[in-house]
GROMACS .gro file of C-alpha atoms in nm:
model
  260
    1MET     CA    1   1.543   2.499   1.747
    2PHE     CA    2   1.361   2.356   2.048
    3ALA     CA    3   1.228   1.997   2.050
    4LYS     CA    4   0.864   2.114   2.031
    5GLU     CA    5   0.939   2.324   1.722
    6ARG     CA    6   1.111   2.029   1.552
    7GLN     CA    7   0.824   1.797   1.636
    8ASP     CA    8   0.563   2.041   1.505
    9LYS     CA    9   0.764   2.069   1.183
   10ILE     CA   10   0.782   1.689   1.153
   11ILE     CA   11   0.402   1.663   1.181
   12GLN     CA   12   0.368   1.938   0.920
   13MET     CA   13   0.599   1.749   0.684
   14LEU     CA   14   0.402   1.426   0.739
   15SER     CA   15   0.072   1.599   0.666
   16MET     CA   16   0.213   1.719   0.333
   17LYS     CA   17   0.402   1.407   0.220
   18GLY     CA   18   0.272   1.114   0.426
   19SER     CA   19   0.621   0.999   0.528
   20VAL     CA   20   0.964   1.133   0.624
   21ALA     CA   21   1.308   0.975   0.620
   22THR     CA   22   1.547   0.995   0.917
   23THR     CA   23   1.823   1.126   0.689
   24GLU     CA   24   1.588   1.397   0.562
   25LEU     CA   25   1.517   1.513   0.919
   26ILE     CA   26   1.886   1.514   1.013
   27GLU     CA   27   1.956   1.741   0.716
   28GLU     CA   28   1.651   1.960   0.778
   29PHE     CA   29   1.723   2.028   1.145
   30ARG     CA   30   2.102   1.979   1.147
   31VAL     CA   31   2.084   1.753   1.451
   32SER     CA   32   2.215   1.406   1.536
   33ILE     CA   33   2.040   1.081   1.452
   34GLU     CA   34   1.982   1.028   1.827
   35THR     CA   35   1.793   1.359   1.849
   36VAL     CA   36   1.574   1.266   1.553
   37ARG     CA   37   1.502   0.924   1.705
   38ARG     CA   38   1.398   1.085   2.033
   39ASP     CA   39   1.164   1.323   1.847
   40LEU     CA   40   1.004   1.037   1.651
   41LEU     CA   41   0.971   0.825   1.964
   42GLU     CA   42   0.794   1.107   2.149
   43LEU     CA   43   0.558   1.175   1.857
   44GLU     CA   44   0.480   0.803   1.829
   45ARG     CA   45   0.410   0.794   2.204
   46GLN     CA   46   0.154   1.071   2.146
   47GLY     CA   47  -0.004   0.869   1.864
   48LEU     CA   48   0.088   1.129   1.602
   49LEU     CA   49   0.297   0.907   1.374
   50GLN     CA   50   0.421   0.551   1.320
   51ARG     CA   51   0.794   0.482   1.324
   52VAL     CA   52   0.922   0.255   1.048
   53HIS     CA   53   1.268   0.147   0.939
   54GLY     CA   54   1.443   0.457   0.808
   55GLY     CA   55   1.187   0.714   0.919
   56ALA     CA   56   0.820   0.756   1.000
   57VAL     CA   57   0.478   0.757   0.833
   58ALA     CA   58   0.160   0.943   0.916
   59VAL     CA   59  -0.094   0.755   1.124
   60GLY     CA   60  -0.323   0.585   0.871
   61GLU     CA   61  -0.682   0.697   0.881
   62MET     CA   62  -0.960   0.438   0.902
   63LYS     CA   63  -1.118   0.366   0.566
   64ALA     CA   64  -1.497   0.385   0.568
   65TYR     CA   65  -1.695   0.090   0.435
   66GLU     CA   66  -1.880   0.155   0.108
   67SER     CA   67  -2.125  -0.071  -0.072
   68LEU     CA   68  -2.032  -0.250  -0.395
   69PRO     CA   69  -2.251  -0.020  -0.615
   70GLN     CA   70  -2.076   0.284  -0.462
   71ARG     CA   71  -1.732   0.137  -0.518
   72LEU     CA   72  -1.814   0.042  -0.878
   73GLU     CA   73  -1.874   0.411  -0.956
   74GLU     CA   74  -1.552   0.537  -0.795
   75ASN     CA   75  -1.214   0.592  -0.965
   76ARG     CA   76  -1.310   0.401  -1.279
   77GLU     CA   77  -1.018   0.524  -1.491
   78ALA     CA   78  -0.763   0.468  -1.211
   79LYS     CA   79  -0.896   0.114  -1.157
   80ASP     CA   80  -0.874   0.043  -1.530
   81ARG     CA   81  -0.508   0.150  -1.536
   82LEU     CA   82  -0.432  -0.045  -1.218
   83CYS     CA   83  -0.592  -0.360  -1.357
   84GLU     CA   84  -0.410  -0.327  -1.690
   85THR     CA   85  -0.087  -0.330  -1.491
   86GLY     CA   86  -0.208  -0.630  -1.291
   87ALA     CA   87  -0.311  -0.818  -1.604
   88GLY     CA   88   0.043  -0.766  -1.733
   89LEU     CA   89   0.158  -1.001  -1.456
   90VAL     CA   90  -0.042  -1.289  -1.604
   91ALA     CA   91   0.073  -1.527  -1.878
   92GLU     CA   92  -0.148  -1.700  -2.136
   93GLY     CA   93  -0.279  -2.036  -2.013
   94GLU     CA   94  -0.216  -1.979  -1.640
   95ILE     CA   95  -0.441  -2.088  -1.353
   96LEU     CA   96  -0.555  -1.792  -1.142
   97TYR     CA   97  -0.774  -1.702  -0.850
   98VAL     CA   98  -0.961  -1.372  -0.872
   99ASP     CA   99  -1.110  -1.218  -0.556
  100CYS     CA  100  -1.442  -1.032  -0.542
  101GLY     CA  101  -1.508  -0.657  -0.522
  102SER     CA  102  -1.527  -0.355  -0.751
  103THR     CA  103  -1.161  -0.373  -0.860
  104ALA     CA  104  -1.214  -0.742  -0.940
  105VAL     CA  105  -1.473  -0.640  -1.200
  106HIS     CA  106  -1.220  -0.416  -1.376
  107PHE     CA  107  -0.954  -0.686  -1.347
  108ALA     CA  108  -1.183  -0.950  -1.501
  109LYS     CA  109  -1.252  -0.719  -1.795
  110ALA     CA  110  -0.878  -0.660  -1.841
  111LEU     CA  111  -0.815  -1.037  -1.846
  112ALA     CA  112  -1.094  -1.094  -2.098
  113CYS     CA  113  -0.949  -0.829  -2.331
  114ARG     CA  114  -0.590  -0.950  -2.310
  115PHE     CA  115  -0.607  -1.332  -2.306
  116GLU     CA  116  -0.760  -1.621  -2.501
  117ARG     CA  117  -0.689  -1.910  -2.261
  118LEU     CA  118  -0.699  -1.894  -1.883
  119THR     CA  119  -0.835  -2.103  -1.599
  120VAL     CA  120  -0.989  -1.877  -1.336
  121VAL     CA  121  -1.128  -1.975  -0.997
  122THR     CA  122  -1.342  -1.717  -0.818
  123HIS     CA  123  -1.615  -1.670  -0.558
  124SER     CA  124  -1.740  -1.353  -0.730
  125MET     CA  125  -2.058  -1.375  -0.937
  126GLU     CA  126  -1.955  -1.056  -1.120
  127VAL     CA  127  -1.619  -1.205  -1.222
  128PHE     CA  128  -1.784  -1.535  -1.316
  129GLU     CA  129  -2.037  -1.365  -1.545
  130ILE     CA  130  -1.770  -1.157  -1.721
  131LEU     CA  131  -1.522  -1.439  -1.780
  132THR     CA  132  -1.768  -1.706  -1.888
  133GLN     CA  133  -1.828  -1.494  -2.198
  134LYS     CA  134  -1.478  -1.590  -2.319
  135GLU     CA  135  -1.494  -1.918  -2.509
  136GLY     CA  136  -1.134  -2.018  -2.432
  137PHE     CA  137  -1.161  -1.955  -2.058
  138GLN     CA  138  -1.225  -2.228  -1.801
  139VAL     CA  139  -1.404  -2.068  -1.504
  140VAL     CA  140  -1.466  -2.238  -1.169
  141LEU     CA  141  -1.714  -2.077  -0.927
  142CYS     CA  142  -1.664  -2.152  -0.557
  143ALA     CA  143  -2.025  -2.134  -0.445
  144GLY     CA  144  -2.194  -2.154  -0.107
  145HIS     CA  145  -2.394  -1.898   0.086
  146TYR     CA  146  -2.456  -1.591  -0.129
  147LYS     CA  147  -2.388  -1.236  -0.008
  148LYS     CA  148  -2.614  -1.030  -0.230
  149ALA     CA  149  -2.465  -0.692  -0.131
  150GLU     CA  150  -2.121  -0.801  -0.256
  151ARG     CA  151  -2.239  -1.042  -0.528
  152ALA     CA  152  -2.005  -1.304  -0.385
  153PHE     CA  153  -2.018  -1.646  -0.217
  154TYR     CA  154  -1.886  -1.736   0.126
  155GLY     CA  155  -1.922  -1.991   0.404
  156GLN     CA  156  -1.822  -2.350   0.465
  157LEU     CA  157  -1.934  -2.489   0.129
  158ALA     CA  158  -1.733  -2.229  -0.063
  159LEU     CA  159  -1.433  -2.276   0.168
  160ASN     CA  160  -1.445  -2.654   0.116
  161MET     CA  161  -1.427  -2.601  -0.261
  162LEU     CA  162  -1.132  -2.367  -0.218
  163ARG     CA  163  -0.941  -2.622  -0.014
  164SER     CA  164  -0.957  -2.867  -0.304
  165VAL     CA  165  -0.788  -2.638  -0.560
  166HIS     CA  166  -0.442  -2.496  -0.617
  167VAL     CA  167  -0.365  -2.200  -0.844
  168GLN     CA  168  -0.048  -2.038  -0.972
  169LYS     CA  169  -0.142  -1.680  -0.890
  170ALA     CA  170  -0.407  -1.523  -0.667
  171PHE     CA  171  -0.519  -1.163  -0.718
  172LEU     CA  172  -0.673  -1.003  -0.409
  173PHE     CA  173  -0.825  -0.654  -0.381
  174PRO     CA  174  -0.800  -0.525  -0.022
  175ALA     CA  175  -0.954  -0.209   0.122
  176ALA     CA  176  -0.633  -0.094   0.292
  177VAL     CA  177  -0.258  -0.158   0.298
  178SER     CA  178  -0.035  -0.031   0.579
  179LEU     CA  179   0.313  -0.095   0.718
  180GLN     CA  180   0.180  -0.079   1.073
  181SER     CA  181  -0.167  -0.232   1.035
  182GLY     CA  182  -0.105  -0.474   0.747
  183VAL     CA  183  -0.351  -0.563   0.471
  184GLY     CA  184  -0.714  -0.516   0.569
  185ASP     CA  185  -1.076  -0.534   0.462
  186PHE     CA  186  -1.426  -0.505   0.611
  187ASP     CA  187  -1.633  -0.819   0.565
  188GLU     CA  188  -1.548  -1.103   0.804
  189GLU     CA  189  -1.708  -1.376   0.593
  190LEU     CA  190  -1.532  -1.269   0.274
  191LEU     CA  191  -1.208  -1.225   0.469
  192GLN     CA  192  -1.225  -1.598   0.548
  193MET     CA  193  -1.232  -1.666   0.175
  194GLN     CA  194  -0.925  -1.444   0.125
  195HIS     CA  195  -0.740  -1.627   0.403
  196GLN     CA  196  -0.807  -1.959   0.233
  197ILE     CA  197  -0.711  -1.827  -0.109
  198MET     CA  198  -0.369  -1.734   0.030
  199ASN     CA  199  -0.321  -2.098   0.135
  200CYS     CA  200  -0.392  -2.242  -0.210
  201THR     CA  201  -0.168  -2.036  -0.438
  202ASP     CA  202   0.198  -2.015  -0.536
  203LYS     CA  203   0.202  -1.635  -0.539
  204VAL     CA  204  -0.020  -1.359  -0.394
  205TYR     CA  205  -0.075  -1.025  -0.568
  206PHE     CA  206  -0.253  -0.742  -0.386
  207LEU     CA  207  -0.405  -0.482  -0.620
  208ALA     CA  208  -0.510  -0.155  -0.459
  209ASP     CA  209  -0.523   0.204  -0.579
  210SER     CA  210  -0.275   0.442  -0.414
  211GLU     CA  211  -0.545   0.604  -0.197
  212LYS     CA  212  -0.574   0.276  -0.004
  213PHE     CA  213  -0.208   0.273   0.101
  214GLU     CA  214  -0.124   0.372   0.459
  215LYS     CA  215  -0.490   0.343   0.550
  216ARG     CA  216  -0.651   0.102   0.796
  217ALA     CA  217  -0.956  -0.122   0.760
  218PHE     CA  218  -1.169  -0.273   1.035
  219LEU     CA  219  -1.039  -0.629   0.986
  220LYS     CA  220  -0.680  -0.741   0.932
  221LEU     CA  221  -0.612  -1.004   0.665
  222CYS     CA  222  -0.235  -1.032   0.710
  223ASP     CA  223   0.086  -0.839   0.771
  224MET     CA  224   0.270  -0.692   0.476
  225SER     CA  225   0.522  -0.949   0.356
  226ALA     CA  226   0.818  -0.967   0.120
  227LYS     CA  227   0.659  -1.288  -0.018
  228HIS     CA  228   0.370  -1.092  -0.168
  229ILE     CA  229   0.357  -0.845  -0.457
  230TYR     CA  230   0.174  -0.511  -0.424
  231VAL     CA  231   0.037  -0.347  -0.737
  232THR     CA  232  -0.087   0.012  -0.736
  233ASP     CA  233  -0.103   0.323  -0.953
  234SER     CA  234   0.154   0.597  -1.009
  235GLY     CA  235  -0.014   0.814  -0.745
  236LEU     CA  236   0.170   0.628  -0.467
  237SER     CA  237   0.400   0.865  -0.279
  238SER     CA  238   0.766   0.818  -0.373
  239ASN     CA  239   0.845   0.834   0.000
  240PHE     CA  240   0.607   0.547   0.071
  241LYS     CA  241   0.749   0.344  -0.214
  242GLN     CA  242   1.105   0.400  -0.090
  243LEU     CA  243   1.007   0.288   0.261
  244TYR     CA  244   0.842  -0.027   0.124
  245GLU     CA  245   1.143  -0.110  -0.090
  246GLU     CA  246   1.380  -0.060   0.204
  247LYS     CA  247   1.181  -0.330   0.383
  248GLN     CA  248   1.210  -0.544   0.067
  249PHE     CA  249   0.839  -0.524  -0.018
  250HIS     CA  250   0.788  -0.559  -0.394
  251VAL     CA  251   0.568  -0.270  -0.512
  252ILE     CA  252   0.475  -0.232  -0.880
  253THR     CA  253   0.336   0.102  -0.996
  254SER     CA  254   0.366   0.098  -1.375
  255PRO     CA  255   0.360  -0.150  -1.665
  256GLU     CA  256   0.735  -0.109  -1.713
  257GLU     CA  257   0.797  -0.269  -1.373
  258ASN     CA  258   0.602  -0.588  -1.439
  259PHE     CA  259   0.765  -0.911  -1.329
  260ARG     CA  260   0.617  -1.255  -1.380
   0.00000   0.00000   0.00000
């Protein structure tokens, strides 16, 4: 098989599965590891894939920005399941930070159903309104300038409040997660809040449905890190999960895998 035929086949495999392993390609084409590496290097040079440790992933498409009302109507059942898994990572009586966004609304509802005593800090008006209905919850709202479209606070006043608190666990809800492009979102002012949240917590949890993995967003929050925990649904490709685990990224996809 000529190099062009192999490379076309690699792109076809990526379009179907999202990722390929070097060992898989060696077996498929019956060639050496050096030949596979040359093929992947050439395809990466053409911008057709991204090389990662142990193989390659498809080039992540750019996620389009959608308004909060649009996002609230999308994937309701998947978000409920995702947030039930995320809530399983919380213990009664803990001090948390909960980000803003549509998934944050589902997460707040999951917390309210599962727990009687929590302290929750947030800059989301939606989260604040849901959790203040629970008598045993202590809820702190980091307020400042108000972004009506996202029902969330931002700016220097809100950031100053954030700098004065410390929480045990922070739950963030990004728009995209990618090995190459990192964790991303769209709103610069709310991204500043997320940056600060990451500085005032013992542990960071990123909750995102599987459709957001190996996608890119306009703004980068941070690189993927073994220090953080990534929670998603069972729709995440097994190939992607294997690649993440090989890089020692902790990915949770079902309640059975919960670790506190």
